[in-house]
């Protein structure tokens, strides 16, 4: 009998097990909700590594997911605008302890930023003499008449109709700018102009500029491409043709169609534009 009573003391009863599971689950969801609130607000969250003792807890400061990447994008865009205006950030001039950002001095095949090949030596001069500079040619939105309400409605029917309309590309590009992905549209427009070129020397010049601006990992405007397309471009850059970036252009076009286009259709920018044009057409 004593053995039986001792065994019953260690017996795990279903009711007590269920209560323990419920308590653990409630505690887990409480911690998850607190962590989510801290992520959204950027506030600190107490983390206990060994137990519930307050003295052994540590407050961890959390930022919203993706905030560091977004801030990096903002800094890159500001530096890009300053360099386009001919200015140089003072923080990069006189601070000896800061690494020199030599990424802009690297050629399109250099990954270590320290090469001194002939492409670097006279790159600026060739860029000034080029018949078309991608960075300047696509810096501003396209000149086009104001769209009508019917055209704006047609943008919602398919992504192809949006991209075939200059006003649609401008509106979509402004939306991409708010999402820090304008480089996708810039790359697609650059490829559209590049495909029309027939002069071999100009093709080589444009191909290098496009590679440096949108393909190189050193560029702040690098587009997202898979390894297969990148390897194909690297091979084709040995003897570039007007079709060097065809696969990359198609991949970026598909990316915009699947990812950014649905959000643009549901954005306040598109809806407000459609409502404003609809009201004007009804008044006239």
PDB file of C-alpha atoms in Angstrom:
ATOM      1  CA  UNK A   1       0.000   0.000   0.000  1.00  0.00           C
ATOM      2  CA  UNK A   2       2.744   2.578   0.753  1.00  0.00           C
ATOM      3  CA  UNK A   3       4.171   1.939  -2.723  1.00  0.00           C
ATOM      4  CA  UNK A   4       0.765   2.533  -4.309  1.00  0.00           C
ATOM      5  CA  UNK A   5       0.298   5.848  -2.449  1.00  0.00           C
ATOM      6  CA  UNK A   6       3.798   6.986  -3.454  1.00  0.00           C
ATOM      7  CA  UNK A   7       3.082   6.162  -7.093  1.00  0.00           C
ATOM      8  CA  UNK A   8      -0.170   8.127  -7.023  1.00  0.00           C
ATOM      9  CA  UNK A   9       1.691  11.192  -5.767  1.00  0.00           C
ATOM     10  CA  UNK A  10       3.809  11.207  -8.962  1.00  0.00           C
ATOM     11  CA  UNK A  11       0.873  10.468 -11.216  1.00  0.00           C
ATOM     12  CA  UNK A  12       0.223  13.198 -13.798  1.00  0.00           C
ATOM     13  CA  UNK A  13      -3.489  13.818 -13.927  1.00  0.00           C
ATOM     14  CA  UNK A  14      -5.012  15.033 -17.231  1.00  0.00           C
ATOM     15  CA  UNK A  15      -6.813  17.979 -15.605  1.00  0.00           C
ATOM     16  CA  UNK A  16      -3.647  19.388 -14.002  1.00  0.00           C
ATOM     17  CA  UNK A  17      -1.689  18.872 -17.233  1.00  0.00           C
ATOM     18  CA  UNK A  18      -4.298  20.795 -19.221  1.00  0.00           C
ATOM     19  CA  UNK A  19      -4.239  23.642 -16.705  1.00  0.00           C
ATOM     20  CA  UNK A  20      -0.460  23.814 -16.934  1.00  0.00           C
ATOM     21  CA  UNK A  21      -0.584  23.901 -20.730  1.00  0.00           C
ATOM     22  CA  UNK A  22      -3.177  26.676 -20.684  1.00  0.00           C
ATOM     23  CA  UNK A  23      -1.124  28.759 -18.282  1.00  0.00           C
ATOM     24  CA  UNK A  24       1.998  28.324 -20.382  1.00  0.00           C
ATOM     25  CA  UNK A  25       0.111  29.212 -23.549  1.00  0.00           C
ATOM     26  CA  UNK A  26      -1.420  32.325 -21.979  1.00  0.00           C
ATOM     27  CA  UNK A  27       2.001  33.430 -20.749  1.00  0.00           C
ATOM     28  CA  UNK A  28       3.520  32.836 -24.175  1.00  0.00           C
ATOM     29  CA  UNK A  29       0.871  34.910 -25.967  1.00  0.00           C
ATOM     30  CA  UNK A  30       1.268  37.671 -23.378  1.00  0.00           C
ATOM     31  CA  UNK A  31       4.980  37.835 -24.114  1.00  0.00           C
ATOM     32  CA  UNK A  32       4.364  37.770 -27.875  1.00  0.00           C
ATOM     33  CA  UNK A  33       1.878  40.654 -27.668  1.00  0.00           C
ATOM     34  CA  UNK A  34       4.276  42.681 -25.540  1.00  0.00           C
ATOM     35  CA  UNK A  35       7.090  42.030 -27.985  1.00  0.00           C
ATOM     36  CA  UNK A  36       4.885  43.068 -30.933  1.00  0.00           C
ATOM     37  CA  UNK A  37       3.900  46.312 -29.200  1.00  0.00           C
ATOM     38  CA  UNK A  38       7.556  47.051 -28.489  1.00  0.00           C
ATOM     39  CA  UNK A  39       8.472  46.419 -32.137  1.00  0.00           C
ATOM     40  CA  UNK A  40       5.774  48.781 -33.393  1.00  0.00           C
ATOM     41  CA  UNK A  41       6.579  51.581 -30.960  1.00  0.00           C
ATOM     42  CA  UNK A  42      10.341  51.150 -30.827  1.00  0.00           C
ATOM     43  CA  UNK A  43      10.197  50.949 -27.030  1.00  0.00           C
ATOM     44  CA  UNK A  44      12.265  48.762 -24.764  1.00  0.00           C
ATOM     45  CA  UNK A  45      11.135  45.251 -23.856  1.00  0.00           C
ATOM     46  CA  UNK A  46      12.276  43.451 -20.664  1.00  0.00           C
ATOM     47  CA  UNK A  47      13.897  40.114 -21.431  1.00  0.00           C
ATOM     48  CA  UNK A  48      14.616  37.528 -18.719  1.00  0.00           C
ATOM     49  CA  UNK A  49      17.366  35.122 -19.724  1.00  0.00           C
ATOM     50  CA  UNK A  50      17.442  32.926 -16.605  1.00  0.00           C
ATOM     51  CA  UNK A  51      14.179  33.438 -14.764  1.00  0.00           C
ATOM     52  CA  UNK A  52      11.482  35.845 -13.614  1.00  0.00           C
ATOM     53  CA  UNK A  53      13.815  37.650 -11.193  1.00  0.00           C
ATOM     54  CA  UNK A  54      13.615  41.400 -12.066  1.00  0.00           C
ATOM     55  CA  UNK A  55      17.279  41.873 -11.205  1.00  0.00           C
ATOM     56  CA  UNK A  56      18.283  39.442 -13.936  1.00  0.00           C
ATOM     57  CA  UNK A  57      16.128  41.085 -16.615  1.00  0.00           C
ATOM     58  CA  UNK A  58      17.552  43.241 -19.376  1.00  0.00           C
ATOM     59  CA  UNK A  59      15.662  45.858 -21.368  1.00  0.00           C
ATOM     60  CA  UNK A  60      16.246  45.436 -25.092  1.00  0.00           C
ATOM     61  CA  UNK A  61      15.485  48.391 -27.395  1.00  0.00           C
ATOM     62  CA  UNK A  62      13.635  47.244 -30.477  1.00  0.00           C
ATOM     63  CA  UNK A  63      12.962  49.041 -33.753  1.00  0.00           C
ATOM     64  CA  UNK A  64      10.168  48.405 -36.245  1.00  0.00           C
ATOM     65  CA  UNK A  65      10.988  45.657 -38.697  1.00  0.00           C
ATOM     66  CA  UNK A  66      12.793  46.970 -41.764  1.00  0.00           C
ATOM     67  CA  UNK A  67      13.464  50.412 -40.268  1.00  0.00           C
ATOM     68  CA  UNK A  68      17.224  50.076 -40.618  1.00  0.00           C
ATOM     69  CA  UNK A  69      16.905  49.183 -44.286  1.00  0.00           C
ATOM     70  CA  UNK A  70      14.542  52.089 -44.881  1.00  0.00           C
ATOM     71  CA  UNK A  71      16.842  54.541 -43.127  1.00  0.00           C
ATOM     72  CA  UNK A  72      19.751  53.230 -45.173  1.00  0.00           C
ATOM     73  CA  UNK A  73      17.730  53.818 -48.317  1.00  0.00           C
ATOM     74  CA  UNK A  74      16.999  57.390 -47.236  1.00  0.00           C
ATOM     75  CA  UNK A  75      20.663  58.090 -46.593  1.00  0.00           C
ATOM     76  CA  UNK A  76      21.660  56.567 -49.910  1.00  0.00           C
ATOM     77  CA  UNK A  77      19.125  58.658 -51.791  1.00  0.00           C
ATOM     78  CA  UNK A  78      20.249  61.865 -50.053  1.00  0.00           C
ATOM     79  CA  UNK A  79      23.902  61.137 -50.856  1.00  0.00           C
ATOM     80  CA  UNK A  80      22.932  60.368 -54.439  1.00  0.00           C
ATOM     81  CA  UNK A  81      21.097  63.693 -54.784  1.00  0.00           C
ATOM     82  CA  UNK A  82      24.038  65.605 -53.330  1.00  0.00           C
ATOM     83  CA  UNK A  83      26.491  63.948 -55.683  1.00  0.00           C
ATOM     84  CA  UNK A  84      24.212  64.657 -58.658  1.00  0.00           C
ATOM     85  CA  UNK A  85      24.163  68.344 -57.678  1.00  0.00           C
ATOM     86  CA  UNK A  86      27.962  68.409 -57.613  1.00  0.00           C
ATOM     87  CA  UNK A  87      28.310  68.548 -53.848  1.00  0.00           C
ATOM     88  CA  UNK A  88      30.194  66.279 -51.513  1.00  0.00           C
ATOM     89  CA  UNK A  89      29.073  65.353 -48.045  1.00  0.00           C
ATOM     90  CA  UNK A  90      31.364  67.085 -45.543  1.00  0.00           C
ATOM     91  CA  UNK A  91      31.298  64.071 -43.246  1.00  0.00           C
ATOM     92  CA  UNK A  92      33.104  62.131 -45.957  1.00  0.00           C
ATOM     93  CA  UNK A  93      35.797  64.742 -46.516  1.00  0.00           C
ATOM     94  CA  UNK A  94      37.527  65.676 -43.277  1.00  0.00           C
ATOM     95  CA  UNK A  95      37.066  62.764 -40.926  1.00  0.00           C
ATOM     96  CA  UNK A  96      40.272  60.692 -40.922  1.00  0.00           C
ATOM     97  CA  UNK A  97      38.737  57.980 -38.759  1.00  0.00           C
ATOM     98  CA  UNK A  98      35.957  57.263 -41.219  1.00  0.00           C
ATOM     99  CA  UNK A  99      36.410  54.816 -44.025  1.00  0.00           C
ATOM    100  CA  UNK A 100      36.526  56.376 -47.450  1.00  0.00           C
ATOM    101  CA  UNK A 101      33.479  55.293 -49.489  1.00  0.00           C
ATOM    102  CA  UNK A 102      35.298  54.407 -52.677  1.00  0.00           C
ATOM    103  CA  UNK A 103      32.457  52.403 -54.087  1.00  0.00           C
ATOM    104  CA  UNK A 104      31.756  55.106 -56.667  1.00  0.00           C
ATOM    105  CA  UNK A 105      35.343  54.802 -57.945  1.00  0.00           C
ATOM    106  CA  UNK A 106      35.117  51.101 -58.682  1.00  0.00           C
ATOM    107  CA  UNK A 107      34.608  49.839 -62.192  1.00  0.00           C
ATOM    108  CA  UNK A 108      31.670  47.639 -63.062  1.00  0.00           C
ATOM    109  CA  UNK A 109      33.686  44.428 -62.541  1.00  0.00           C
ATOM    110  CA  UNK A 110      35.429  45.479 -59.333  1.00  0.00           C
ATOM    111  CA  UNK A 111      34.166  44.159 -56.017  1.00  0.00           C
ATOM    112  CA  UNK A 112      36.924  45.417 -53.697  1.00  0.00           C
ATOM    113  CA  UNK A 113      36.682  49.175 -54.527  1.00  0.00           C
ATOM    114  CA  UNK A 114      40.443  49.470 -54.924  1.00  0.00           C
ATOM    115  CA  UNK A 115      41.047  48.949 -58.630  1.00  0.00           C
ATOM    116  CA  UNK A 116      42.801  51.527 -60.775  1.00  0.00           C
ATOM    117  CA  UNK A 117      41.966  50.183 -64.193  1.00  0.00           C
ATOM    118  CA  UNK A 118      41.685  52.358 -67.285  1.00  0.00           C
ATOM    119  CA  UNK A 119      37.915  52.372 -66.933  1.00  0.00           C
ATOM    120  CA  UNK A 120      38.255  54.382 -63.708  1.00  0.00           C
ATOM    121  CA  UNK A 121      40.871  56.774 -65.068  1.00  0.00           C
ATOM    122  CA  UNK A 122      38.771  58.257 -67.830  1.00  0.00           C
ATOM    123  CA  UNK A 123      35.277  57.194 -66.788  1.00  0.00           C
ATOM    124  CA  UNK A 124      34.155  60.715 -65.886  1.00  0.00           C
ATOM    125  CA  UNK A 125      35.344  62.073 -69.200  1.00  0.00           C
ATOM    126  CA  UNK A 126      33.539  59.378 -71.157  1.00  0.00           C
ATOM    127  CA  UNK A 127      30.374  59.932 -69.156  1.00  0.00           C
ATOM    128  CA  UNK A 128      30.407  63.610 -70.054  1.00  0.00           C
ATOM    129  CA  UNK A 129      30.873  62.818 -73.727  1.00  0.00           C
ATOM    130  CA  UNK A 130      28.291  60.028 -73.828  1.00  0.00           C
ATOM    131  CA  UNK A 131      25.308  60.699 -76.028  1.00  0.00           C
ATOM    132  CA  UNK A 132      23.032  59.521 -73.268  1.00  0.00           C
ATOM    133  CA  UNK A 133      23.636  59.380 -69.534  1.00  0.00           C
ATOM    134  CA  UNK A 134      21.253  57.069 -67.760  1.00  0.00           C
ATOM    135  CA  UNK A 135      21.523  58.925 -64.489  1.00  0.00           C
ATOM    136  CA  UNK A 136      20.514  62.220 -66.113  1.00  0.00           C
ATOM    137  CA  UNK A 137      18.184  60.852 -68.754  1.00  0.00           C
ATOM    138  CA  UNK A 138      15.896  59.259 -66.182  1.00  0.00           C
ATOM    139  CA  UNK A 139      16.323  61.759 -63.371  1.00  0.00           C
ATOM    140  CA  UNK A 140      13.051  63.537 -64.141  1.00  0.00           C
ATOM    141  CA  UNK A 141       9.650  62.174 -64.962  1.00  0.00           C
ATOM    142  CA  UNK A 142       8.599  61.890 -68.572  1.00  0.00           C
ATOM    143  CA  UNK A 143       6.900  64.777 -70.328  1.00  0.00           C
ATOM    144  CA  UNK A 144       3.335  63.764 -71.034  1.00  0.00           C
ATOM    145  CA  UNK A 145      -0.147  65.302 -71.110  1.00  0.00           C
ATOM    146  CA  UNK A 146      -2.431  65.064 -68.137  1.00  0.00           C
ATOM    147  CA  UNK A 147      -4.256  61.699 -68.115  1.00  0.00           C
ATOM    148  CA  UNK A 148      -7.999  61.419 -68.502  1.00  0.00           C
ATOM    149  CA  UNK A 149     -10.326  59.555 -66.173  1.00  0.00           C
ATOM    150  CA  UNK A 150     -10.722  56.782 -68.764  1.00  0.00           C
ATOM    151  CA  UNK A 151      -6.958  56.311 -68.987  1.00  0.00           C
ATOM    152  CA  UNK A 152      -6.593  56.158 -65.206  1.00  0.00           C
ATOM    153  CA  UNK A 153      -9.374  53.555 -65.021  1.00  0.00           C
ATOM    154  CA  UNK A 154      -7.575  51.531 -67.685  1.00  0.00           C
ATOM    155  CA  UNK A 155      -4.480  51.394 -65.475  1.00  0.00           C
ATOM    156  CA  UNK A 156      -6.442  49.210 -63.094  1.00  0.00           C
ATOM    157  CA  UNK A 157      -7.258  46.677 -65.813  1.00  0.00           C
ATOM    158  CA  UNK A 158      -3.717  45.456 -66.356  1.00  0.00           C
ATOM    159  CA  UNK A 159      -0.127  46.350 -65.563  1.00  0.00           C
ATOM    160  CA  UNK A 160       0.676  46.447 -69.284  1.00  0.00           C
ATOM    161  CA  UNK A 161      -1.791  49.296 -69.845  1.00  0.00           C
ATOM    162  CA  UNK A 162      -0.240  51.200 -66.971  1.00  0.00           C
ATOM    163  CA  UNK A 163       3.286  50.824 -68.336  1.00  0.00           C
ATOM    164  CA  UNK A 164       2.245  51.704 -71.892  1.00  0.00           C
ATOM    165  CA  UNK A 165       0.936  55.094 -70.734  1.00  0.00           C
ATOM    166  CA  UNK A 166       3.597  57.772 -69.983  1.00  0.00           C
ATOM    167  CA  UNK A 167       1.342  59.384 -67.385  1.00  0.00           C
ATOM    168  CA  UNK A 168       0.806  55.980 -65.810  1.00  0.00           C
ATOM    169  CA  UNK A 169       4.543  55.373 -65.598  1.00  0.00           C
ATOM    170  CA  UNK A 170       5.010  58.770 -63.962  1.00  0.00           C
ATOM    171  CA  UNK A 171       2.333  58.139 -61.345  1.00  0.00           C
ATOM    172  CA  UNK A 172       3.615  54.633 -60.664  1.00  0.00           C
ATOM    173  CA  UNK A 173       7.165  55.923 -60.414  1.00  0.00           C
ATOM    174  CA  UNK A 174       6.138  58.526 -57.837  1.00  0.00           C
ATOM    175  CA  UNK A 175       4.493  55.735 -55.843  1.00  0.00           C
ATOM    176  CA  UNK A 176       7.641  53.595 -56.064  1.00  0.00           C
ATOM    177  CA  UNK A 177       9.611  56.547 -54.743  1.00  0.00           C
ATOM    178  CA  UNK A 178       7.532  56.487 -51.561  1.00  0.00           C
ATOM    179  CA  UNK A 179       8.378  52.782 -51.192  1.00  0.00           C
ATOM    180  CA  UNK A 180      12.094  53.391 -51.823  1.00  0.00           C
ATOM    181  CA  UNK A 181      12.033  51.142 -54.901  1.00  0.00           C
ATOM    182  CA  UNK A 182      12.164  53.754 -57.669  1.00  0.00           C
ATOM    183  CA  UNK A 183      15.303  52.109 -59.026  1.00  0.00           C
ATOM    184  CA  UNK A 184      13.138  49.358 -60.520  1.00  0.00           C
ATOM    185  CA  UNK A 185      11.376  51.839 -62.794  1.00  0.00           C
ATOM    186  CA  UNK A 186      14.615  53.681 -63.540  1.00  0.00           C
ATOM    187  CA  UNK A 187      16.276  50.444 -64.584  1.00  0.00           C
ATOM    188  CA  UNK A 188      13.325  49.444 -66.776  1.00  0.00           C
ATOM    189  CA  UNK A 189      13.298  52.846 -68.508  1.00  0.00           C
ATOM    190  CA  UNK A 190      17.059  52.698 -69.025  1.00  0.00           C
ATOM    191  CA  UNK A 191      16.715  49.264 -70.633  1.00  0.00           C
ATOM    192  CA  UNK A 192      13.934  50.546 -72.907  1.00  0.00           C
ATOM    193  CA  UNK A 193      16.256  53.258 -74.225  1.00  0.00           C
ATOM    194  CA  UNK A 194      19.182  50.861 -74.364  1.00  0.00           C
ATOM    195  CA  UNK A 195      17.322  48.379 -76.589  1.00  0.00           C
ATOM    196  CA  UNK A 196      16.783  51.080 -79.231  1.00  0.00           C
ATOM    197  CA  UNK A 197      20.507  51.789 -79.635  1.00  0.00           C
ATOM    198  CA  UNK A 198      22.322  50.454 -82.703  1.00  0.00           C
ATOM    199  CA  UNK A 199      25.759  52.075 -82.487  1.00  0.00           C
ATOM    200  CA  UNK A 200      28.211  49.538 -81.075  1.00  0.00           C
ATOM    201  CA  UNK A 201      30.414  52.011 -79.204  1.00  0.00           C
ATOM    202  CA  UNK A 202      27.382  53.708 -77.663  1.00  0.00           C
ATOM    203  CA  UNK A 203      25.973  50.300 -76.698  1.00  0.00           C
ATOM    204  CA  UNK A 204      29.176  49.469 -74.827  1.00  0.00           C
ATOM    205  CA  UNK A 205      29.125  52.833 -73.050  1.00  0.00           C
ATOM    206  CA  UNK A 206      25.477  52.582 -72.051  1.00  0.00           C
ATOM    207  CA  UNK A 207      25.880  48.968 -70.963  1.00  0.00           C
ATOM    208  CA  UNK A 208      28.686  49.909 -68.580  1.00  0.00           C
ATOM    209  CA  UNK A 209      26.710  52.822 -67.147  1.00  0.00           C
ATOM    210  CA  UNK A 210      23.607  50.659 -66.627  1.00  0.00           C
ATOM    211  CA  UNK A 211      25.697  47.924 -65.029  1.00  0.00           C
ATOM    212  CA  UNK A 212      27.397  50.382 -62.717  1.00  0.00           C
ATOM    213  CA  UNK A 213      24.129  52.076 -61.732  1.00  0.00           C
ATOM    214  CA  UNK A 214      21.749  49.132 -61.318  1.00  0.00           C
ATOM    215  CA  UNK A 215      23.581  45.776 -61.408  1.00  0.00           C
ATOM    216  CA  UNK A 216      26.737  46.294 -59.369  1.00  0.00           C
ATOM    217  CA  UNK A 217      26.394  45.459 -55.674  1.00  0.00           C
ATOM    218  CA  UNK A 218      28.314  48.658 -54.936  1.00  0.00           C
ATOM    219  CA  UNK A 219      25.534  50.834 -56.289  1.00  0.00           C
ATOM    220  CA  UNK A 220      22.890  52.352 -53.979  1.00  0.00           C
ATOM    221  CA  UNK A 221      20.392  51.810 -56.817  1.00  0.00           C
ATOM    222  CA  UNK A 222      21.079  48.089 -57.214  1.00  0.00           C
ATOM    223  CA  UNK A 223      18.019  46.157 -58.377  1.00  0.00           C
ATOM    224  CA  UNK A 224      17.051  42.743 -57.065  1.00  0.00           C
ATOM    225  CA  UNK A 225      18.074  39.993 -59.520  1.00  0.00           C
ATOM    226  CA  UNK A 226      18.658  36.294 -59.041  1.00  0.00           C
ATOM    227  CA  UNK A 227      22.056  34.684 -59.468  1.00  0.00           C
ATOM    228  CA  UNK A 228      21.234  33.155 -62.866  1.00  0.00           C
ATOM    229  CA  UNK A 229      20.456  36.534 -64.439  1.00  0.00           C
ATOM    230  CA  UNK A 230      23.483  38.163 -62.818  1.00  0.00           C
ATOM    231  CA  UNK A 231      25.814  35.487 -64.155  1.00  0.00           C
ATOM    232  CA  UNK A 232      24.307  35.884 -67.613  1.00  0.00           C
ATOM    233  CA  UNK A 233      24.829  39.655 -67.520  1.00  0.00           C
ATOM    234  CA  UNK A 234      28.428  39.244 -66.346  1.00  0.00           C
ATOM    235  CA  UNK A 235      29.130  36.964 -69.306  1.00  0.00           C
ATOM    236  CA  UNK A 236      27.391  39.266 -71.776  1.00  0.00           C
ATOM    237  CA  UNK A 237      29.256  42.324 -70.500  1.00  0.00           C
ATOM    238  CA  UNK A 238      32.423  40.989 -72.164  1.00  0.00           C
ATOM    239  CA  UNK A 239      30.792  41.828 -75.509  1.00  0.00           C
ATOM    240  CA  UNK A 240      27.607  43.769 -74.715  1.00  0.00           C
ATOM    241  CA  UNK A 241      24.754  43.975 -77.194  1.00  0.00           C
ATOM    242  CA  UNK A 242      21.376  45.676 -77.170  1.00  0.00           C
ATOM    243  CA  UNK A 243      19.911  42.484 -75.630  1.00  0.00           C
ATOM    244  CA  UNK A 244      22.356  42.226 -72.722  1.00  0.00           C
ATOM    245  CA  UNK A 245      19.770  43.228 -70.115  1.00  0.00           C
ATOM    246  CA  UNK A 246      16.666  41.597 -71.608  1.00  0.00           C
ATOM    247  CA  UNK A 247      16.353  38.908 -68.926  1.00  0.00           C
ATOM    248  CA  UNK A 248      16.989  41.389 -66.142  1.00  0.00           C
ATOM    249  CA  UNK A 249      14.446  43.845 -67.546  1.00  0.00           C
ATOM    250  CA  UNK A 250      11.810  41.113 -67.743  1.00  0.00           C
ATOM    251  CA  UNK A 251      12.533  40.000 -64.183  1.00  0.00           C
ATOM    252  CA  UNK A 252      12.205  43.539 -62.804  1.00  0.00           C
ATOM    253  CA  UNK A 253       9.034  44.079 -64.844  1.00  0.00           C
ATOM    254  CA  UNK A 254       7.542  40.916 -63.331  1.00  0.00           C
ATOM    255  CA  UNK A 255       8.643  41.988 -59.863  1.00  0.00           C
ATOM    256  CA  UNK A 256       6.876  45.342 -60.190  1.00  0.00           C
ATOM    257  CA  UNK A 257       3.776  43.666 -61.602  1.00  0.00           C
ATOM    258  CA  UNK A 258       3.460  41.137 -58.787  1.00  0.00           C
ATOM    259  CA  UNK A 259       4.697  43.201 -55.849  1.00  0.00           C
ATOM    260  CA  UNK A 260       4.252  46.958 -56.293  1.00  0.00           C
ATOM    261  CA  UNK A 261       1.402  47.184 -58.799  1.00  0.00           C
ATOM    262  CA  UNK A 262      -1.329  45.732 -56.500  1.00  0.00           C
ATOM    263  CA  UNK A 263      -0.324  48.125 -53.729  1.00  0.00           C
ATOM    264  CA  UNK A 264      -0.400  51.044 -56.146  1.00  0.00           C
ATOM    265  CA  UNK A 265      -3.937  50.150 -57.193  1.00  0.00           C
ATOM    266  CA  UNK A 266      -5.023  50.199 -53.545  1.00  0.00           C
ATOM    267  CA  UNK A 267      -3.028  53.294 -52.622  1.00  0.00           C
ATOM    268  CA  UNK A 268      -4.616  56.652 -51.765  1.00  0.00           C
ATOM    269  CA  UNK A 269      -2.546  58.269 -54.515  1.00  0.00           C
ATOM    270  CA  UNK A 270      -4.257  56.273 -57.274  1.00  0.00           C
ATOM    271  CA  UNK A 271      -7.722  56.542 -55.744  1.00  0.00           C
ATOM    272  CA  UNK A 272      -7.444  60.289 -55.186  1.00  0.00           C
ATOM    273  CA  UNK A 273      -6.240  60.830 -58.754  1.00  0.00           C
ATOM    274  CA  UNK A 274      -9.104  58.762 -60.160  1.00  0.00           C
ATOM    275  CA  UNK A 275     -11.688  60.554 -58.027  1.00  0.00           C
ATOM    276  CA  UNK A 276     -10.364  64.000 -58.951  1.00  0.00           C
ATOM    277  CA  UNK A 277     -10.392  63.264 -62.682  1.00  0.00           C
ATOM    278  CA  UNK A 278     -13.830  61.677 -62.446  1.00  0.00           C
ATOM    279  CA  UNK A 279     -15.236  64.784 -60.753  1.00  0.00           C
ATOM    280  CA  UNK A 280     -13.703  67.049 -63.383  1.00  0.00           C
ATOM    281  CA  UNK A 281     -15.135  64.982 -66.238  1.00  0.00           C
ATOM    282  CA  UNK A 282     -18.585  64.957 -64.632  1.00  0.00           C
ATOM    283  CA  UNK A 283     -18.519  68.742 -64.193  1.00  0.00           C
ATOM    284  CA  UNK A 284     -17.591  69.332 -67.824  1.00  0.00           C
TER     285      UNK A 284
END
